[in-house]
């Protein structure tokens, strides 16, 4: 099995983000960046599947500006075999905010990944369930739709399905009602939830080894030129997105509360003042 | 003025529509601010789902209910429902579904089939073609406009009230369309059984975090929830430590809720958790650390040991 893992570079989840005063975007200047936590879980899953002998090769891909290189090297140190970077830097015009939320929309990302999944002849695409910046939770489902492959989202357990004649995965999904198990034929797209695994840290020797692993970079323009004859859908990538972020604003702040001294006072406040119980 | 033809994809268990679906219908009602001509239809796809369809027909503002009753829709698998919706979408301008795990699973697949972007977790509208939605765990709000031929949106339940029922019955139209898929098979659902109100719709939620310290400690949280007639929530730390199952998780990656009263016991208040509770009417924090972040979001804060304070709360409230 050949696995494609898509990773996104995002602002570190523990950083308190700041909306720019002119409402044009999020201040990401000198902010600590990291691999989106859900993508790290997807990568760990791929590495574990390779360790179990279920997968032969892990290809890691990231779409974004030059800085994605660093994330991809990290992914190689964590167990990826080779990496592909689709560099979107040349598609950034002056009036587009650099905030990764608006840079490249989920449908565009899914279109690129669909070409890569086919071109690289992958059996499984593993992705995070959502990126913690855009909070969209769309790209894996869109990719599955574009490829017309089955999808299993919010996975908390992935294993081969022994009861099927054709290659298939048994995926347990975290749904509102509890845990649902689906059997999906390969090739398929699986999006990973928090409880699937605990990602490992990269060891120093692995970081050193990662330097010599192959990392291929294409500018988005080259990628489109090279593949458009076979994948005419790529033409849409060069067009501006159909979505425009008109304004970013700060969420409404809750008014400051009060500290109470005792349960008696708390019950009194909740029954008499707030009237919620 | 432009007209809006809205198709709400209903979520249901074949018998009852989900409350979140009724909230998505309320969201469609709000488009009437921007158009005199808003037509709301509901799609009920399922298997033996006549009762759910009948319920949809009696919801306020619904003009038409499309029913597609076929065994292939029994488990509401994204693959075949996406094909069904893409097949009928050309008659509509807006496609809505609630932002539940099912809505999130299904709608982007439909959007991709229609070659349009999606707007996730919509909390309001600023025109027929522009919405507001939270990003960065709710730490920023984006106003987004779309030039796509369809506005495809998941609707954030915490931002809308459920629509009412009405006396008039909408027209019910049966469609005979089956999109069988063999590449995905439903195997099983391990449903978490609970007598308590559903977390997403409860008026009162009592939640515990790492400070609850054990599975046994969570019994206290459950007892307080029962006394107040509420649901039980949890932080990620509590779920990861296996004090309670993951469907109780509240936050950016769990459920986003807006109860009248949210009581957080032993929860420090990480931004990912706050993302799920910001819209609660009243937040109460009980924590022994006076510096805990949760206190800056709480309407009422009480510093102390939850193992002493919660039994006292239960005893005095009863």
XYZ file of C-alpha atoms in Angstrom:
595
model
C 0.000 0.000 0.000
C 1.184 3.473 -0.877
C -0.021 6.240 1.443
C -0.265 9.947 0.674
C -0.291 12.173 3.762
C -1.230 15.823 3.343
C 0.119 18.216 5.951
C -0.569 21.883 6.571
C 1.581 24.472 8.285
C -0.454 26.496 10.780
C 0.039 28.885 13.680
C 0.902 26.863 16.784
C -2.333 25.979 18.640
C -0.978 27.384 21.898
C -0.343 30.830 20.431
C -3.002 33.433 21.226
C -3.787 34.797 17.772
C -4.350 38.483 17.086
C -6.709 40.034 14.553
C -5.035 42.959 12.745
C -6.408 46.349 13.728
C -7.445 47.123 10.141
C -9.499 43.862 9.989
C -7.464 42.646 7.003
C -6.253 39.401 8.505
C -4.554 37.591 11.333
C -1.150 38.802 12.453
C 1.152 35.910 11.617
C 4.369 37.912 11.661
C 7.023 36.186 13.790
C 4.436 33.785 15.189
C 5.463 30.223 16.006
C 4.283 27.829 13.270
C 3.842 24.088 13.444
C 2.377 21.117 11.573
C -1.393 21.148 12.110
C -1.982 18.740 15.042
C -4.476 16.603 13.087
C -2.021 16.280 10.187
C 0.612 15.059 12.663
C -1.851 12.350 13.726
C -2.420 11.361 10.080
C 1.336 11.097 9.528
C 1.808 9.027 12.683
C -0.926 6.685 11.486
C 0.845 6.215 8.155
C 4.145 5.517 9.908
C 2.504 2.962 12.205
C 0.884 1.249 9.219
C 4.279 1.048 7.560
C 5.797 -0.378 10.733
C 3.036 -3.012 10.787
C 3.953 -3.977 7.232
C 0.667 -2.663 5.839
C 2.260 0.127 3.828
C 5.380 0.235 1.700
C 5.793 3.933 1.048
C 4.679 7.205 2.644
C 4.588 10.317 0.482
C 4.094 13.559 2.375
C 2.734 16.599 0.586
C 2.234 20.201 1.602
C 0.805 23.111 -0.345
C 1.860 26.643 0.530
C 4.747 29.109 0.458
C 8.500 28.486 0.923
C 8.116 27.865 4.636
C 6.345 24.537 3.986
C 9.797 23.115 3.315
C 10.557 23.100 7.014
C 7.315 21.251 7.848
C 8.043 18.662 5.164
C 11.571 18.046 6.523
C 10.008 17.496 9.932
C 7.526 15.067 8.383
C 10.404 13.172 6.752
C 12.167 12.998 10.122
C 8.988 11.547 11.600
C 8.901 8.711 9.069
C 7.807 10.006 5.670
C 9.784 8.424 2.801
C 9.678 11.330 0.385
C 8.023 14.702 0.147
C 6.372 16.891 -2.447
C 5.971 20.626 -1.988
C 3.575 22.553 -4.199
C 4.773 26.115 -3.794
C 2.000 28.695 -4.070
C 4.260 31.715 -3.417
C 4.046 32.914 -7.018
C 0.253 33.013 -6.842
C 0.239 35.525 -4.026
C -0.608 38.964 -5.257
C -0.154 42.085 -3.188
C -3.768 42.395 -2.230
C -4.080 38.883 -0.924
C -3.503 38.521 2.779
C -0.719 36.134 3.695
C -2.847 34.540 6.370
C -3.048 30.865 5.516
C -6.821 30.888 5.975
C -7.536 32.707 2.742
C -4.479 31.713 0.759
C -5.701 28.623 -0.920
C -9.187 27.294 -0.370
C -10.133 23.670 0.456
C -11.514 22.936 -3.026
C -8.272 24.127 -4.634
C -6.206 22.049 -2.226
C -8.426 19.039 -2.910
C -7.935 19.517 -6.659
C -4.146 19.470 -6.285
C -4.271 16.444 -3.980
C -6.573 14.605 -6.385
C -3.976 14.917 -9.140
C -1.160 13.837 -6.813
C -3.119 10.850 -5.475
C -3.700 9.605 -9.030
C -0.285 10.496 -10.361
C 1.517 8.812 -7.473
C -0.826 5.830 -7.669
C -1.761 5.996 -3.969
C -4.072 3.495 -2.275
C -4.850 5.613 0.751
C -4.847 9.331 1.492
C -4.569 10.147 5.193
C -5.389 13.671 6.330
C -6.268 15.536 9.490
C -9.983 16.084 10.059
C -9.542 19.868 10.097
C -6.866 22.509 10.222
C -6.977 24.588 13.370
C -6.730 27.902 11.500
C -9.569 27.769 8.960
C -11.525 25.199 11.020
C -13.177 24.150 7.747
C -13.202 20.363 8.010
C -13.727 20.049 4.250
C -10.628 19.058 2.294
C -10.638 15.254 2.847
C -14.328 14.959 1.973
C -13.871 17.165 -1.105
C -10.895 15.103 -2.208
C -12.880 11.881 -1.872
C -15.707 13.468 -3.855
C -13.388 14.633 -6.649
C -11.740 11.215 -6.907
C -15.044 9.416 -6.419
C -13.315 7.318 -3.751
C -14.994 6.227 -0.535
C -14.357 8.352 2.539
C -14.162 7.669 6.248
C -13.975 10.821 8.336
C -13.060 11.430 12.006
C -11.231 8.116 12.340
C -10.291 6.874 15.792
C -9.153 3.435 14.651
C -7.987 2.126 11.257
C -7.221 -1.507 10.451
C -7.450 -3.824 7.452
C -10.861 -5.451 6.973
C -10.281 -9.230 6.922
C -13.872 -9.949 5.872
C -13.687 -8.458 2.405
C -12.408 -10.075 -0.769
C -11.042 -6.823 -2.121
C -8.577 -4.694 -0.143
C -10.561 -2.645 2.385
C -10.153 -0.831 5.684
C -12.273 -1.035 8.800
C -12.497 2.491 10.145
C -14.054 3.430 13.475
C -15.389 6.977 13.378
C -16.109 9.421 16.186
C -19.663 10.560 15.488
C -22.131 12.522 17.632
C -24.043 9.378 18.531
C -20.983 7.395 19.610
C -18.619 5.276 17.533
C -19.507 4.124 14.028
C -17.567 1.521 12.078
C -17.447 1.537 8.281
C -15.715 -0.784 5.882
C -14.292 1.168 2.943
C -12.703 -0.223 -0.197
C -9.261 0.928 -1.245
C -8.377 3.365 -2.628
C -9.994 5.720 -0.129
C -9.570 8.923 1.849
C -9.517 8.809 5.649
C -9.540 11.881 7.886
C -8.033 11.463 11.329
C -9.445 12.504 14.682
C -7.625 13.304 17.900
C -7.817 9.919 19.520
C -6.400 7.880 16.654
C -2.870 7.961 18.101
C -0.246 10.035 19.890
C 2.308 11.381 17.413
C 5.958 10.646 18.171
C 8.756 13.180 18.366
C 11.525 13.274 15.789
C 14.820 11.932 17.132
C 18.072 13.703 16.307
C 19.417 10.857 14.125
C 16.127 10.825 12.207
C 16.301 14.588 11.731
C 19.792 14.095 10.267
C 18.616 11.254 8.023
C 15.643 13.309 6.842
C 18.040 15.783 5.223
C 18.960 13.236 2.592
C 15.424 12.049 1.858
C 13.958 13.270 -1.451
C 11.918 16.479 -1.328
C 10.618 17.676 -4.680
C 9.319 21.190 -5.040
C 7.086 22.383 -7.868
C 5.813 25.897 -8.208
C 2.056 25.779 -8.563
C 2.385 27.329 -12.029
C 4.732 24.554 -13.160
C 2.534 21.916 -11.585
C -0.467 23.209 -13.516
C 1.495 23.467 -16.795
C 2.898 19.961 -16.445
C -0.420 18.291 -15.698
C -3.183 20.320 -17.271
C -3.365 18.281 -20.451
C -4.164 15.185 -18.443
C -6.147 16.943 -15.674
C -8.074 19.842 -17.241
C -9.689 20.636 -13.865
C -6.399 22.218 -12.834
C -7.328 25.290 -14.885
C -9.567 26.379 -12.013
C -6.551 26.660 -9.709
C -5.156 29.662 -11.526
C -8.430 31.552 -11.164
C -9.137 33.683 -8.107
C -11.096 31.913 -5.390
C -14.859 32.267 -5.457
C -14.676 33.180 -1.772
C -13.479 36.511 -0.463
C -12.882 37.302 3.171
C -14.396 40.753 3.500
C -13.404 41.332 7.069
C -11.765 39.690 10.053
C -12.971 40.760 13.454
C -12.444 39.935 17.079
C -15.114 37.818 18.677
C -17.395 39.539 21.141
C -15.775 39.625 24.538
C -17.770 38.344 27.463
C -18.249 40.977 30.128
C -16.142 40.464 33.223
C -17.672 38.168 35.810
C -17.573 38.138 39.569
C -15.932 35.804 42.041
C -18.192 34.348 44.674
C -17.085 33.175 48.095
C -19.347 30.213 48.775
C -21.792 27.700 47.312
C -24.615 29.580 49.055
C -23.690 32.760 47.240
C -23.297 30.863 43.931
C -26.739 29.228 44.194
C -28.204 32.605 45.155
C -26.639 34.284 42.104
C -27.777 31.509 39.741
C -31.359 31.456 41.020
C -31.959 35.139 41.820
C -29.661 37.119 39.523
C -29.066 34.972 36.432
C -32.259 32.912 36.870
C -30.778 29.923 35.045
C -31.672 27.246 37.612
C -34.403 41.293 -5.671
C -32.762 37.898 -5.945
C -34.652 34.923 -4.750
C -33.225 32.206 -2.545
C -34.220 28.601 -2.964
C -32.922 26.776 0.066
C -32.611 23.023 0.390
C -32.088 21.819 3.948
C -30.667 18.312 4.119
C -32.445 16.816 7.116
C -30.707 14.732 9.719
C -32.845 12.152 11.378
C -32.952 8.660 12.812
C -35.707 7.732 10.293
C -38.348 8.555 12.938
C -37.414 11.955 14.355
C -35.688 14.957 12.829
C -32.716 16.246 14.801
C -33.090 19.546 16.642
C -30.034 20.772 14.740
C -32.043 20.389 11.513
C -34.699 22.701 12.917
C -31.939 25.189 13.714
C -30.722 25.031 10.113
C -34.274 25.898 9.014
C -34.184 28.965 11.289
C -30.966 29.997 9.541
C -32.818 29.804 6.207
C -35.591 32.006 7.635
C -32.964 34.683 8.311
C -32.300 35.013 4.574
C -35.684 36.749 4.363
C -33.910 39.915 5.512
C -32.204 39.989 2.127
C -34.873 38.646 -0.217
C -38.660 38.783 -0.465
C -38.611 35.449 -2.163
C -37.127 32.750 0.043
C -38.390 29.236 -0.610
C -37.439 26.544 1.884
C -37.453 22.841 1.002
C -36.321 19.948 3.163
C -34.780 16.740 1.866
C -35.416 13.635 3.925
C -33.356 10.784 2.560
C -33.545 7.554 4.488
C -35.090 4.166 4.793
C -38.606 3.860 6.257
C -38.355 7.549 7.054
C -42.010 8.528 6.509
C -42.366 9.767 10.064
C -39.341 12.044 9.820
C -40.719 13.408 6.545
C -44.099 14.035 8.147
C -42.410 15.984 10.956
C -40.526 18.095 8.424
C -43.797 18.937 6.669
C -45.118 20.597 9.826
C -42.144 22.879 10.413
C -42.633 26.595 10.193
C -41.756 28.070 6.816
C -41.131 24.775 5.044
C -42.894 24.752 1.666
C -41.888 21.404 0.313
C -40.508 18.144 1.663
C -38.652 15.838 -0.691
C -38.632 12.243 0.470
C -36.266 9.669 -0.924
C -36.986 6.388 0.773
C -34.633 3.588 -0.200
C -32.601 0.951 1.626
C -29.403 2.462 0.227
C -29.937 5.558 2.423
C -30.432 3.625 5.644
C -27.112 4.644 7.217
C -26.922 8.022 5.514
C -23.544 7.242 3.952
C -21.879 10.295 2.443
C -21.102 8.554 -0.820
C -24.641 7.909 -2.036
C -26.320 10.931 -0.403
C -23.743 13.222 -2.041
C -24.688 11.783 -5.432
C -28.376 12.225 -4.681
C -28.040 15.859 -3.585
C -25.728 16.742 -6.480
C -28.355 15.268 -8.785
C -31.143 17.559 -7.569
C -29.080 20.622 -6.585
C -29.618 22.602 -9.792
C -33.063 23.700 -8.587
C -31.620 25.459 -5.524
C -29.376 28.398 -4.634
C -28.560 27.430 -1.046
C -27.767 23.997 0.408
C -27.715 23.803 4.214
C -27.098 21.047 6.709
C -26.427 21.298 10.406
C -22.837 21.337 11.530
C -22.994 17.934 13.197
C -20.563 15.103 12.494
C -22.945 13.938 9.792
C -23.295 17.369 8.192
C -19.532 17.844 8.253
C -19.000 14.419 6.704
C -21.488 14.881 3.921
C -21.640 18.468 2.722
C -18.041 19.019 1.490
C -18.412 15.938 -0.702
C -21.519 17.489 -2.226
C -19.711 20.823 -2.700
C -16.881 19.073 -4.541
C -19.373 17.302 -6.814
C -20.866 20.711 -7.625
C -17.386 22.240 -8.014
C -18.051 24.954 -5.421
C -16.436 25.933 -2.134
C -18.226 25.402 1.162
C -18.803 27.768 4.072
C -18.420 25.827 7.322
C -20.045 26.512 10.687
C -22.018 29.542 9.605
C -23.175 31.685 12.545
C -25.014 34.386 10.600
C -25.529 36.088 7.251
C -24.703 39.553 5.952
C -26.394 39.058 2.560
C -27.739 36.211 0.413
C -24.140 35.440 -0.568
C -22.099 36.313 2.507
C -21.822 34.777 5.933
C -19.975 35.153 9.208
C -18.102 32.185 10.613
C -15.552 31.543 13.349
C -11.928 30.700 12.542
C -8.898 29.940 14.736
C -10.979 28.152 17.390
C -13.381 31.059 17.538
C -10.620 33.565 18.289
C -11.466 35.468 15.130
C -14.626 35.911 13.102
C -14.459 36.056 9.316
C -17.067 37.654 7.099
C -16.871 35.693 3.854
C -18.640 36.347 0.584
C -19.020 33.798 -2.173
C -19.577 34.158 -5.894
C -20.348 30.464 -6.313
C -23.653 29.464 -7.958
C -24.560 27.594 -4.759
C -24.094 28.737 -1.172
C -23.214 25.454 0.474
C -23.092 25.829 4.259
C -23.004 23.828 7.429
C -25.041 25.681 10.041
C -23.637 26.121 13.529
C -26.366 24.913 15.854
C -25.178 26.987 18.814
C -25.936 30.187 16.887
C -29.603 29.594 16.028
C -32.804 28.654 17.838
C -34.850 25.688 16.637
C -37.720 26.649 14.312
C -41.261 26.108 15.552
C -43.829 23.683 14.270
C -46.813 25.010 12.361
C -50.356 23.842 11.686
C -50.029 23.832 7.944
C -48.604 20.808 6.233
C -46.084 21.312 3.467
C -46.358 19.437 0.214
C -44.566 16.082 0.341
C -42.951 14.944 -2.887
C -41.583 11.431 -3.255
C -38.507 11.009 -5.403
C -37.486 7.687 -6.782
C -33.737 7.943 -6.948
C -31.343 5.361 -5.602
C -27.582 5.829 -5.710
C -26.359 2.542 -4.364
C -22.689 2.448 -3.425
C -20.875 -0.779 -2.837
C -17.500 0.643 -1.887
C -18.590 1.749 1.585
C -20.361 -0.621 3.959
C -21.865 0.225 7.294
C -20.638 -2.245 9.911
C -21.950 -1.075 13.277
C -22.789 1.829 15.537
C -21.846 1.666 19.185
C -24.233 4.298 20.452
C -23.528 5.813 23.829
C -26.653 5.295 25.880
C -27.691 8.068 28.191
C -30.851 9.039 30.056
C -29.626 12.612 30.281
C -30.484 15.369 27.797
C -28.400 15.504 24.636
C -25.263 17.587 25.163
C -25.757 19.776 22.090
C -29.265 20.827 23.076
C -29.213 20.809 26.883
C -30.155 23.976 28.780
C -27.704 23.099 31.529
C -24.319 21.430 31.044
C -22.018 20.383 33.870
C -18.527 19.578 32.647
C -15.415 18.176 34.242
C -11.768 18.367 33.299
C -8.436 17.027 34.416
C -9.159 18.303 37.944
C -11.856 15.653 38.354
C -8.887 13.256 38.540
C -10.643 9.909 37.956
C -13.583 8.053 36.470
C -14.997 7.789 39.978
C -14.609 11.553 40.393
C -16.781 12.058 37.321
C -19.707 10.536 39.212
C -19.851 13.832 41.115
C -20.151 15.731 37.834
C -22.935 13.384 36.741
C -24.759 13.771 40.051
C -24.722 17.557 39.794
C -25.914 17.326 36.173
C -28.795 15.086 37.274
C -29.798 17.429 40.104
C -29.911 20.333 37.625
C -31.535 18.264 34.861
C -28.537 18.866 32.636
C -26.122 17.080 30.345
C -22.554 16.053 31.113
C -19.632 17.598 29.265
C -15.876 17.137 29.457
C -12.642 18.734 28.429
C -10.238 16.962 26.110
C -7.964 16.196 29.075
C -10.787 14.319 30.810
C -11.610 12.335 27.671
C -7.972 11.506 26.946
C -7.564 10.322 30.543
C -10.585 8.055 29.916
C -12.730 9.558 32.689
C -15.625 9.665 30.215
C -16.297 8.811 26.557
C -15.243 11.163 23.750
C -18.765 12.103 22.643
C -18.896 14.272 25.783
C -16.004 16.445 24.643
C -16.753 20.141 24.396
C -14.504 22.468 22.392
C -12.992 23.278 19.001
C -12.766 19.632 18.018
C -15.644 18.341 20.108
C -19.107 19.826 20.419
C -19.857 23.525 20.327
C -22.683 24.269 22.723
C -24.723 27.231 23.928
C -26.604 26.207 27.067
C -28.191 28.699 29.466
C -25.834 27.497 32.176
C -22.405 25.921 31.798
C -20.618 24.757 34.928
C -16.924 23.963 34.410
C -15.382 22.028 37.279
C -11.670 21.311 37.296
C -11.249 22.740 33.777
C -8.362 25.176 33.295
C -9.842 26.842 30.198
C -7.560 26.186 27.218
C -8.553 28.220 24.124
C -9.643 25.027 22.376
C -12.135 24.361 25.183
C -13.358 27.961 25.399
C -14.132 27.728 21.639
C -16.931 25.321 22.501
C -18.607 27.255 25.338
C -18.247 30.948 24.478
C -21.903 31.242 23.552
C -23.209 29.869 26.834
C -25.473 32.398 28.553
C -23.924 31.939 31.984
C -20.567 30.286 32.677
C -19.656 29.124 36.174
C -16.121 28.020 36.963
C -15.123 25.962 39.970
C -11.376 25.501 40.205
C -8.839 25.369 42.992
C -6.320 27.418 41.003
C -7.298 31.101 41.272
C -5.072 31.819 38.242
C -6.909 29.377 35.912
C -7.779 30.947 32.516
C -11.386 29.790 32.833
C -12.020 32.511 35.439
C -11.559 35.248 32.840
C -14.516 33.787 30.888
C -16.710 32.894 33.852
C -19.664 34.988 34.948
C -19.372 33.453 38.387
C -16.149 31.975 39.672
C -15.577 30.006 42.838
C -12.088 29.055 43.996
C -11.940 25.814 45.921
C -11.833 22.033 45.893
C -14.509 20.611 43.609
C -14.675 17.436 45.718
C -15.979 19.538 48.622
C -17.888 22.190 46.695
C -19.916 19.988 44.341
C -21.371 17.726 47.080
C -22.224 20.928 48.965
C -23.890 22.343 45.837
C -25.934 19.144 45.394
C -26.967 19.045 49.045
C -27.940 22.709 49.249
C -29.710 22.854 45.900
C -31.833 19.798 46.589
